[in-house]
Amino acid sequence: MVEDDLGLQKQMRWSFDQYNVVFADNREAAIAQLRRHEPAVVTLDLGLPPDPDTPEEGFRTLEEILSLSPATKVIALTGQNDRANALKAIGMGAYDFFAKPFEPEILSLVLERAFRLADLERENRRLANATVESPLDGLITRDPVMLKLARQVERLAPTSATVLLLGDSGTGKEVFARALHQLSPRKDKRFIAINCAAIPDTLLEAELFGYEKGAFTGASKTTPGKIETADGGTLFLDEIGDLPHPLQAKLLRFLQERVIERIGGRSEIPVDVRVVCATHRNLRELIAEGAFREDLFYRLSEMVLNIPPLRERAGDTALLAHVFVRRFGEANGRGKLTLREDALDAIAAHGWPGNVRELENCIKRAVIMADGSAITAEDLGLQIADEAESLNLRQVREEAERAAVLKVMARVDGNIARAAELLGVSRPTLYDLLNRFGMR
């Protein structure tokens, strides 16, 4: 806490005794304490000696702090009618501002949010600097379902099983496909990817199976297809649900016999290739509609991995957002950019129908267009969340207890003894819960 008023120092020490508080009363002392303790959060009075009536020394201190430690969350303390200087501090990179004289309870909330953001960014940097040599390093997640999928990929990779990846567009299906290749004995051979929806039906057969010279007009030389090119390696067929029906039979024969015939050719060519497929479409619905062969589906789905959309991955939106801000910030010479709380709330509230791809594009655009040193919900082009998600453990626990008690009481039709048994608590404890939640 950078504050030259001894009375305020005493008040701060008493008000924030849950923290290890270190004080400095001028710029030199502040920089010395910063180097010694490397605090995650700093409160900075803009009016510092030798000229406490102007904010110039405070601004110089802020500039030096962020120059030495860009990740430090600086909260500028200003006078009640000093909005212009507060906004200037934010523009220079301060995390937030607060007017003096301050209310300890409200300032405590600002400090808690600053520490939470600092912890998230510290964890992101740790993940980014990890040097584990694994193709799944590109998978940035804390979600238990995604971590389980990563372990399944590690077990599947050494096998030759055909894998079907199911998930919405932008969820990372190709990341998993490449990991299956890199962890397999085929890693030294080629990984060939082809998007079945991006190539016209009339050209897709030639692209997959190749053609002999003179097979059709314009076939001036014999050309091997993608399947043949991937011999010894891995063939990734993206958007397999869009494969034209006539080609499905030919692909099925290849999967059964592991041989192909080029267009216009008469000889069978054996091909040793591992096949990985992906689609965002519901193949069982396509089968019911007659648009996809059932026998081909069973050939492709020896192993099926369902990749959840971003909106269902616990905590991954904020985690990925910080990673993308750092990545695009460094690429565009804006390495000190951070995400404001309103931006994090908006990211958490958004449904992300385009998944990771949409989030990545959104952050990239915001990094380029943001005016200040922090990205806001407005910079992201997202609606500000009406109500931020509760991260207070006591409140979360109380809401969970209320829901459980309400559900059980309805289930047992008000039988207190039975409800206490199902909830695993004593009857007096259940009565206390009912009184607290107003359910008597």
Coordinates of C-alpha atoms in Angstrom, one line a residue:
M1 CA 0.0 0.0 0.0
V2 CA 1.6 3.2 -1.2
E3 CA 0.3 5.9 1.2
D4 CA 2.1 8.8 2.9
D5 CA -0.6 9.6 5.5
L6 CA 0.4 7.7 8.7
G7 CA -3.2 7.8 10.0
L8 CA -4.5 6.1 6.8
Q9 CA -1.7 3.6 7.1
K10 CA -2.9 2.6 10.6
Q11 CA -6.5 2.4 9.3
M12 CA -5.5 0.3 6.4
R13 CA -3.4 -2.1 8.5
W14 CA -6.4 -2.6 10.8
S15 CA -9.0 -2.8 8.0
F16 CA -7.1 -5.4 6.0
D17 CA -5.5 -7.5 8.6
Q18 CA -6.3 -10.7 6.6
Y19 CA -3.5 -9.6 4.2
N20 CA 0.2 -9.3 4.6
V21 CA 0.3 -5.5 4.3
V22 CA 3.5 -3.7 3.3
F23 CA 3.6 0.1 3.3
A24 CA 5.6 2.7 1.3
D25 CA 5.2 6.5 1.6
N26 CA 7.0 7.6 -1.6
R27 CA 8.0 6.5 -5.0
E28 CA 11.5 5.2 -4.1
A29 CA 10.2 3.2 -1.1
A30 CA 7.4 1.8 -3.3
I31 CA 9.7 0.5 -5.9
A32 CA 12.1 -0.9 -3.3
Q33 CA 9.2 -2.8 -1.6
L34 CA 7.9 -4.0 -5.1
R35 CA 11.3 -5.5 -5.9
R36 CA 11.6 -7.1 -2.4
H37 CA 8.1 -8.5 -2.0
E38 CA 6.7 -8.8 -5.5
P39 CA 3.1 -8.2 -4.4
A40 CA 0.2 -9.3 -6.6
V41 CA -1.9 -6.2 -5.7
V42 CA -0.8 -2.6 -4.9
T43 CA -3.0 0.3 -3.7
L44 CA -1.5 3.6 -4.9
D45 CA -2.3 7.0 -3.6
L46 CA -1.8 9.4 -6.6
G47 CA -0.9 12.3 -4.3
L48 CA 2.7 11.5 -3.1
P49 CA 5.6 13.6 -1.9
P50 CA 7.4 15.7 -2.8
D51 CA 4.2 17.3 -4.2
P52 CA 1.2 15.5 -2.7
D53 CA -1.2 18.1 -4.1
T54 CA -0.7 16.9 -7.7
P55 CA -0.9 13.4 -9.2
E56 CA 2.3 13.6 -11.2
E57 CA 4.4 11.7 -8.7
G58 CA 1.7 9.0 -8.4
F59 CA 1.6 8.6 -12.2
R60 CA 5.4 8.2 -12.3
T61 CA 5.1 5.6 -9.6
L62 CA 2.4 3.8 -11.5
E63 CA 4.5 3.8 -14.6
E64 CA 7.5 2.4 -12.9
I65 CA 5.5 -0.3 -11.1
L66 CA 3.9 -1.6 -14.3
S67 CA 7.2 -1.3 -16.1
L68 CA 8.9 -3.6 -13.6
S69 CA 5.9 -5.9 -13.0
P70 CA 3.3 -5.7 -15.7
A71 CA 1.2 -8.4 -14.0
T72 CA 0.7 -6.4 -10.8
K73 CA -2.8 -5.2 -10.2
V74 CA -2.6 -1.5 -9.2
I75 CA -5.6 0.1 -7.6
A76 CA -5.3 3.9 -7.8
L77 CA -6.7 5.9 -4.8
T78 CA -8.0 9.3 -5.7
G79 CA -9.9 12.2 -4.3
Q80 CA -13.7 12.2 -4.4
N81 CA -13.9 14.6 -7.4
D82 CA -10.8 13.4 -9.2
R83 CA -12.4 11.3 -12.0
A84 CA -10.1 12.6 -14.7
N85 CA -7.0 11.4 -12.9
A86 CA -8.6 8.1 -12.1
L87 CA -9.4 7.5 -15.8
K88 CA -5.9 8.5 -16.8
A89 CA -4.5 5.9 -14.3
I90 CA -6.8 3.3 -15.8
G91 CA -5.5 4.3 -19.3
M92 CA -1.9 3.9 -18.1
G93 CA -2.6 0.3 -17.0
A94 CA -4.1 0.5 -13.4
Y95 CA -6.4 -2.3 -12.6
D96 CA -9.1 -0.1 -10.9
F97 CA -9.5 3.1 -9.0
F98 CA -11.2 4.0 -5.7
A99 CA -12.1 7.3 -4.1
K100 CA -10.8 8.5 -0.7
P101 CA -11.9 8.5 2.0
F102 CA -12.6 4.8 1.3
E103 CA -15.0 2.3 2.9
P104 CA -13.0 -0.8 4.0
E105 CA -15.9 -3.2 3.2
I106 CA -16.2 -2.0 -0.4
L107 CA -12.5 -1.7 -1.0
S108 CA -12.1 -5.2 0.3
L109 CA -14.3 -6.5 -2.5
V110 CA -12.1 -4.7 -5.1
L111 CA -9.0 -6.3 -3.5
E112 CA -10.5 -9.8 -3.6
R113 CA -11.4 -9.5 -7.3
A114 CA -7.9 -8.2 -8.0
F115 CA -6.3 -11.1 -6.2
R116 CA -8.6 -13.6 -8.0
L117 CA -7.6 -12.1 -11.4
A118 CA -3.9 -12.2 -10.4
D119 CA -4.2 -15.8 -9.4
L120 CA -5.8 -16.7 -12.7
E121 CA -3.2 -14.9 -14.7
R122 CA -0.4 -16.5 -12.7
E123 CA -1.8 -20.0 -13.4
N124 CA -2.1 -19.2 -17.1
R125 CA 1.5 -18.2 -17.2
R126 CA 2.5 -21.4 -15.4
L127 CA 0.6 -23.4 -18.0
A128 CA 2.1 -21.5 -20.9
N129 CA 5.6 -22.0 -19.6
A130 CA 5.2 -25.7 -19.0
T131 CA 7.7 -27.6 -21.1
V132 CA 6.1 -31.1 -21.2
E133 CA 6.7 -32.6 -24.6
S134 CA 3.3 -33.8 -25.6
P135 CA 1.1 -33.1 -28.6
L136 CA -1.8 -32.5 -26.1
D137 CA 0.0 -29.4 -24.9
G138 CA -2.0 -27.5 -27.4
L139 CA -5.1 -28.5 -25.5
I140 CA -5.7 -25.8 -22.9
T141 CA -8.3 -26.9 -20.4
R142 CA -9.1 -27.6 -16.8
D143 CA -12.4 -29.3 -17.6
P144 CA -12.6 -32.9 -16.2
V145 CA -14.4 -34.2 -19.3
M146 CA -11.7 -32.7 -21.6
L147 CA -8.9 -34.1 -19.4
K148 CA -10.5 -37.5 -19.5
L149 CA -10.7 -37.3 -23.3
A150 CA -7.0 -36.4 -23.4
R151 CA -6.2 -39.5 -21.4
Q152 CA -8.3 -41.6 -23.8
V153 CA -6.4 -40.2 -26.7
E154 CA -3.1 -41.3 -25.1
R155 CA -4.4 -44.8 -24.8
L156 CA -5.9 -45.0 -28.3
A157 CA -2.9 -43.5 -30.1
P158 CA -0.7 -46.6 -30.2
T159 CA -3.5 -48.7 -31.6
S160 CA -4.7 -48.8 -35.2
A161 CA -8.4 -48.4 -34.3
T162 CA -10.5 -46.0 -36.5
V163 CA -11.6 -43.1 -34.4
L164 CA -14.7 -40.9 -34.8
L165 CA -14.6 -37.5 -33.2
L166 CA -18.0 -35.9 -32.6
G167 CA -18.5 -32.3 -31.5
D168 CA -19.7 -28.9 -32.6
S169 CA -17.6 -26.8 -35.0
G170 CA -14.7 -25.1 -33.3
T171 CA -14.4 -27.5 -30.4
G172 CA -10.9 -28.7 -31.3
K173 CA -11.5 -32.0 -33.2
E174 CA -8.4 -31.5 -35.3
V175 CA -6.3 -30.9 -32.2
F176 CA -7.3 -34.4 -31.0
A177 CA -6.8 -35.9 -34.4
R178 CA -3.2 -34.6 -34.6
A179 CA -2.6 -35.8 -31.1
L180 CA -3.7 -39.3 -32.1
H181 CA -1.1 -39.1 -34.9
Q182 CA 1.8 -37.6 -32.9
L183 CA 1.4 -40.1 -30.1
S184 CA 1.3 -43.1 -32.5
P185 CA 4.0 -45.2 -34.1
R186 CA 3.1 -43.4 -37.3
K187 CA 4.3 -40.0 -36.1
D188 CA 7.2 -40.0 -38.5
K189 CA 4.9 -40.4 -41.5
R190 CA 2.5 -37.9 -43.0
F191 CA -0.7 -36.6 -41.4
I192 CA -3.1 -35.8 -44.3
A193 CA -6.3 -33.8 -43.5
I194 CA -9.1 -33.3 -45.9
N195 CA -12.4 -31.4 -45.4
C196 CA -15.1 -33.4 -47.1
A197 CA -17.5 -30.4 -47.0
A198 CA -15.0 -28.0 -48.6
I199 CA -14.5 -29.8 -51.9
P200 CA -17.1 -30.1 -54.6
D201 CA -18.6 -33.5 -55.0
T202 CA -17.3 -33.8 -58.6
L203 CA -13.7 -33.4 -57.4
L204 CA -13.8 -35.1 -54.0
E205 CA -13.4 -38.7 -55.5
A206 CA -10.3 -37.6 -57.4
E207 CA -9.0 -35.8 -54.3
L208 CA -9.4 -38.9 -52.2
F209 CA -8.5 -41.8 -54.5
G210 CA -6.4 -40.1 -57.3
Y211 CA -6.7 -40.8 -61.0
E212 CA -4.8 -42.3 -63.9
K213 CA -3.5 -40.3 -66.9
G214 CA -6.3 -39.8 -69.4
A215 CA -9.1 -40.9 -66.9
F216 CA -11.0 -37.7 -67.8
T217 CA -10.5 -34.4 -69.6
G218 CA -7.6 -32.5 -68.0
A219 CA -6.0 -35.6 -66.5
S220 CA -2.6 -35.1 -68.1
K221 CA -0.7 -37.2 -65.6
T222 CA -1.2 -40.0 -63.1
T223 CA -1.9 -38.4 -59.7
P224 CA -2.1 -40.2 -56.4
G225 CA -5.0 -39.3 -54.0
K226 CA -4.9 -38.2 -50.4
I227 CA -5.5 -41.8 -49.1
E228 CA -2.5 -43.1 -51.1
T229 CA -0.4 -40.1 -50.0
A230 CA -1.1 -40.8 -46.4
D231 CA 0.3 -44.4 -46.7
G232 CA 2.0 -45.3 -43.5
G233 CA 0.6 -42.3 -41.7
T234 CA -2.8 -40.9 -40.6
L235 CA -5.7 -39.8 -42.8
F236 CA -8.0 -37.2 -41.1
L237 CA -11.4 -36.9 -42.8
D238 CA -13.1 -33.8 -41.4
E239 CA -16.9 -33.3 -41.8
I240 CA -17.4 -36.9 -42.8
G241 CA -21.1 -36.4 -42.4
D242 CA -21.0 -34.4 -45.7
L243 CA -19.4 -37.2 -47.7
P244 CA -21.6 -37.7 -50.9
H245 CA -23.6 -41.0 -50.8
P246 CA -21.9 -42.5 -53.9
L247 CA -18.4 -42.0 -52.3
Q248 CA -19.5 -43.7 -49.1
A249 CA -19.6 -47.1 -50.7
K250 CA -16.1 -46.6 -52.1
L251 CA -14.8 -45.5 -48.8
L252 CA -16.4 -48.4 -47.1
R253 CA -14.7 -50.9 -49.4
F254 CA -11.3 -49.2 -48.7
L255 CA -11.9 -49.5 -44.9
Q256 CA -12.8 -53.2 -45.3
E257 CA -10.1 -54.2 -47.8
R258 CA -7.4 -51.5 -47.3
V259 CA -7.0 -51.2 -51.0
I260 CA -7.9 -48.5 -53.4
E261 CA -8.4 -48.1 -57.2
R262 CA -7.5 -44.8 -58.8
I263 CA -10.1 -43.3 -61.2
G264 CA -9.5 -44.9 -64.6
G265 CA -7.3 -47.5 -63.0
R266 CA -7.6 -51.3 -63.1
S267 CA -5.1 -52.4 -60.4
E268 CA -5.7 -52.4 -56.7
I269 CA -3.2 -50.5 -54.6
P270 CA -2.7 -51.6 -51.0
V271 CA -2.6 -48.7 -48.5
D272 CA -1.7 -48.9 -44.8
V273 CA -3.2 -45.9 -43.2
R274 CA -4.8 -45.0 -39.8
V275 CA -8.2 -43.3 -40.4
V276 CA -9.6 -40.6 -38.1
C277 CA -12.9 -38.9 -38.9
A278 CA -14.8 -36.0 -37.4
T279 CA -18.2 -34.4 -37.9
H280 CA -20.5 -31.9 -36.2
R281 CA -23.5 -33.6 -37.6
N282 CA -25.7 -36.3 -36.0
L283 CA -24.8 -39.4 -38.0
R284 CA -27.6 -41.5 -36.6
E285 CA -30.2 -38.9 -37.8
L286 CA -28.5 -38.9 -41.2
I287 CA -28.8 -42.7 -41.2
A288 CA -32.5 -42.5 -40.4
E289 CA -32.9 -40.0 -43.3
G290 CA -31.0 -42.3 -45.7
A291 CA -28.2 -39.8 -46.2
F292 CA -25.5 -41.9 -44.5
R293 CA -24.7 -45.6 -44.8
E294 CA -25.2 -47.5 -41.6
D295 CA -22.5 -50.0 -42.4
L296 CA -20.0 -47.2 -43.0
F297 CA -20.9 -45.6 -39.7
Y298 CA -20.1 -48.8 -37.8
R299 CA -16.8 -49.1 -39.7
L300 CA -15.9 -45.5 -38.8
S301 CA -17.0 -45.7 -35.1
E302 CA -14.7 -48.4 -33.7
M303 CA -13.9 -45.8 -31.1
V304 CA -16.0 -42.6 -30.6
L305 CA -14.9 -39.5 -28.7
N306 CA -17.6 -36.9 -27.9
I307 CA -16.0 -33.4 -27.5
P308 CA -18.2 -31.1 -25.4
P309 CA -18.9 -27.5 -26.5
L310 CA -17.1 -24.7 -24.8
R311 CA -20.1 -23.6 -22.9
E312 CA -20.1 -26.9 -21.0
R313 CA -16.4 -26.8 -20.1
A314 CA -16.1 -25.6 -16.5
G315 CA -13.8 -22.5 -16.3
D316 CA -12.3 -23.0 -19.8
T317 CA -13.7 -19.8 -21.3
A318 CA -11.8 -17.5 -18.9
L319 CA -8.7 -19.7 -19.1
L320 CA -8.6 -19.6 -22.9
A321 CA -9.5 -15.9 -23.0
H322 CA -6.4 -15.1 -20.9
V323 CA -4.2 -17.3 -23.0
F324 CA -5.5 -15.7 -26.3
V325 CA -5.0 -12.1 -24.8
R326 CA -1.4 -12.9 -24.0
R327 CA -0.8 -14.6 -27.4
F328 CA -2.3 -11.9 -29.6
G329 CA -1.0 -9.1 -27.3
E330 CA 2.5 -10.2 -27.8
A331 CA 2.0 -10.7 -31.6
N332 CA 0.6 -7.1 -31.9
G333 CA 3.0 -5.4 -29.6
R334 CA 0.5 -5.0 -26.8
G335 CA 1.8 -7.5 -24.2
K336 CA 0.5 -5.6 -21.2
L337 CA -3.2 -6.0 -22.1
T338 CA -5.4 -7.6 -19.5
L339 CA -9.1 -8.5 -19.2
R340 CA -11.3 -6.3 -17.1
E341 CA -13.8 -7.9 -14.7
D342 CA -16.8 -6.9 -16.9
A343 CA -15.1 -8.6 -19.8
L344 CA -14.6 -11.8 -17.8
D345 CA -18.3 -11.7 -16.7
A346 CA -19.4 -11.2 -20.2
I347 CA -17.2 -14.1 -21.5
A348 CA -18.6 -16.4 -18.8
A349 CA -22.2 -15.4 -19.6
H350 CA -21.9 -15.8 -23.4
G351 CA -23.0 -19.1 -25.0
W352 CA -20.1 -19.3 -27.6
P353 CA -22.0 -21.1 -30.3
G354 CA -18.8 -21.0 -32.4
N355 CA -16.8 -22.5 -29.5
V356 CA -13.0 -22.0 -29.2
R357 CA -12.8 -20.6 -32.7
E358 CA -15.3 -17.9 -32.0
L359 CA -13.6 -17.0 -28.7
E360 CA -10.2 -16.8 -30.4
N361 CA -11.5 -14.5 -33.1
C362 CA -13.3 -12.4 -30.5
I363 CA -10.2 -11.9 -28.4
K364 CA -8.0 -11.2 -31.4
R365 CA -10.4 -8.5 -32.6
A366 CA -10.5 -7.0 -29.1
V367 CA -6.7 -7.0 -28.7
I368 CA -6.4 -5.0 -32.0
M369 CA -9.2 -2.5 -31.3
A370 CA -9.0 -1.9 -27.5
D371 CA -8.2 1.7 -26.7
G372 CA -6.8 1.3 -23.2
S373 CA -4.5 -1.2 -21.5
A374 CA -7.4 -3.4 -20.4
I375 CA -10.1 -5.1 -22.6
T376 CA -13.7 -4.4 -21.6
A377 CA -16.9 -6.2 -22.5
E378 CA -17.6 -3.4 -25.0
D379 CA -14.2 -4.1 -26.7
L380 CA -15.3 -7.7 -27.0
G381 CA -18.6 -6.8 -28.6
L382 CA -20.4 -8.8 -25.9
Q383 CA -23.4 -7.9 -23.8
I384 CA -22.4 -7.1 -20.2
A385 CA -23.7 -9.8 -17.9
D386 CA -26.7 -8.8 -15.9
E387 CA -25.4 -10.6 -12.9
A388 CA -21.9 -11.9 -12.4
E389 CA -21.5 -15.5 -11.5
S390 CA -21.1 -16.0 -7.8
L391 CA -17.7 -17.2 -6.8
N392 CA -18.2 -16.8 -3.0
L393 CA -17.9 -20.3 -1.6
R394 CA -20.3 -19.6 1.3
Q395 CA -23.0 -18.4 -1.1
V396 CA -22.5 -21.3 -3.6
R397 CA -22.7 -23.8 -0.7
E398 CA -25.9 -22.1 0.7
E399 CA -27.6 -22.2 -2.7
A400 CA -26.7 -25.9 -3.1
E401 CA -28.0 -26.7 0.3
R402 CA -31.2 -24.9 -0.3
A403 CA -31.8 -26.8 -3.6
A404 CA -31.0 -30.1 -2.0
V405 CA -33.3 -29.5 1.0
L406 CA -36.1 -28.3 -1.2
K407 CA -35.8 -31.3 -3.5
V408 CA -35.7 -33.9 -0.7
M409 CA -38.6 -32.3 1.3
A410 CA -40.7 -32.5 -1.9
R411 CA -39.7 -36.1 -2.4
V412 CA -40.6 -37.3 1.1
D413 CA -43.8 -35.1 1.2
G414 CA -42.6 -33.3 4.3
N415 CA -41.5 -36.3 6.4
I416 CA -38.8 -34.8 8.5
A417 CA -37.3 -38.1 9.7
R418 CA -37.0 -39.5 6.2
A419 CA -35.7 -36.2 4.8
A420 CA -32.9 -36.1 7.5
E421 CA -32.0 -39.7 6.6
L422 CA -31.7 -38.9 2.9
L423 CA -29.7 -35.8 3.5
G424 CA -27.4 -37.4 5.9
V425 CA -28.0 -34.9 8.7
S426 CA -29.6 -34.9 12.1
R427 CA -33.2 -33.8 12.6
P428 CA -32.1 -30.7 14.6
T429 CA -29.7 -29.7 11.8
L430 CA -32.5 -30.2 9.3
Y431 CA -34.8 -28.0 11.4
D432 CA -32.1 -25.3 11.4
L433 CA -31.8 -25.5 7.6
L434 CA -35.6 -25.2 7.2
N435 CA -35.6 -22.2 9.4
R436 CA -32.7 -20.5 7.6
F437 CA -34.2 -21.1 4.2
G438 CA -37.8 -20.1 5.3
M439 CA -39.2 -23.6 4.4
R440 CA -41.2 -24.3 7.6

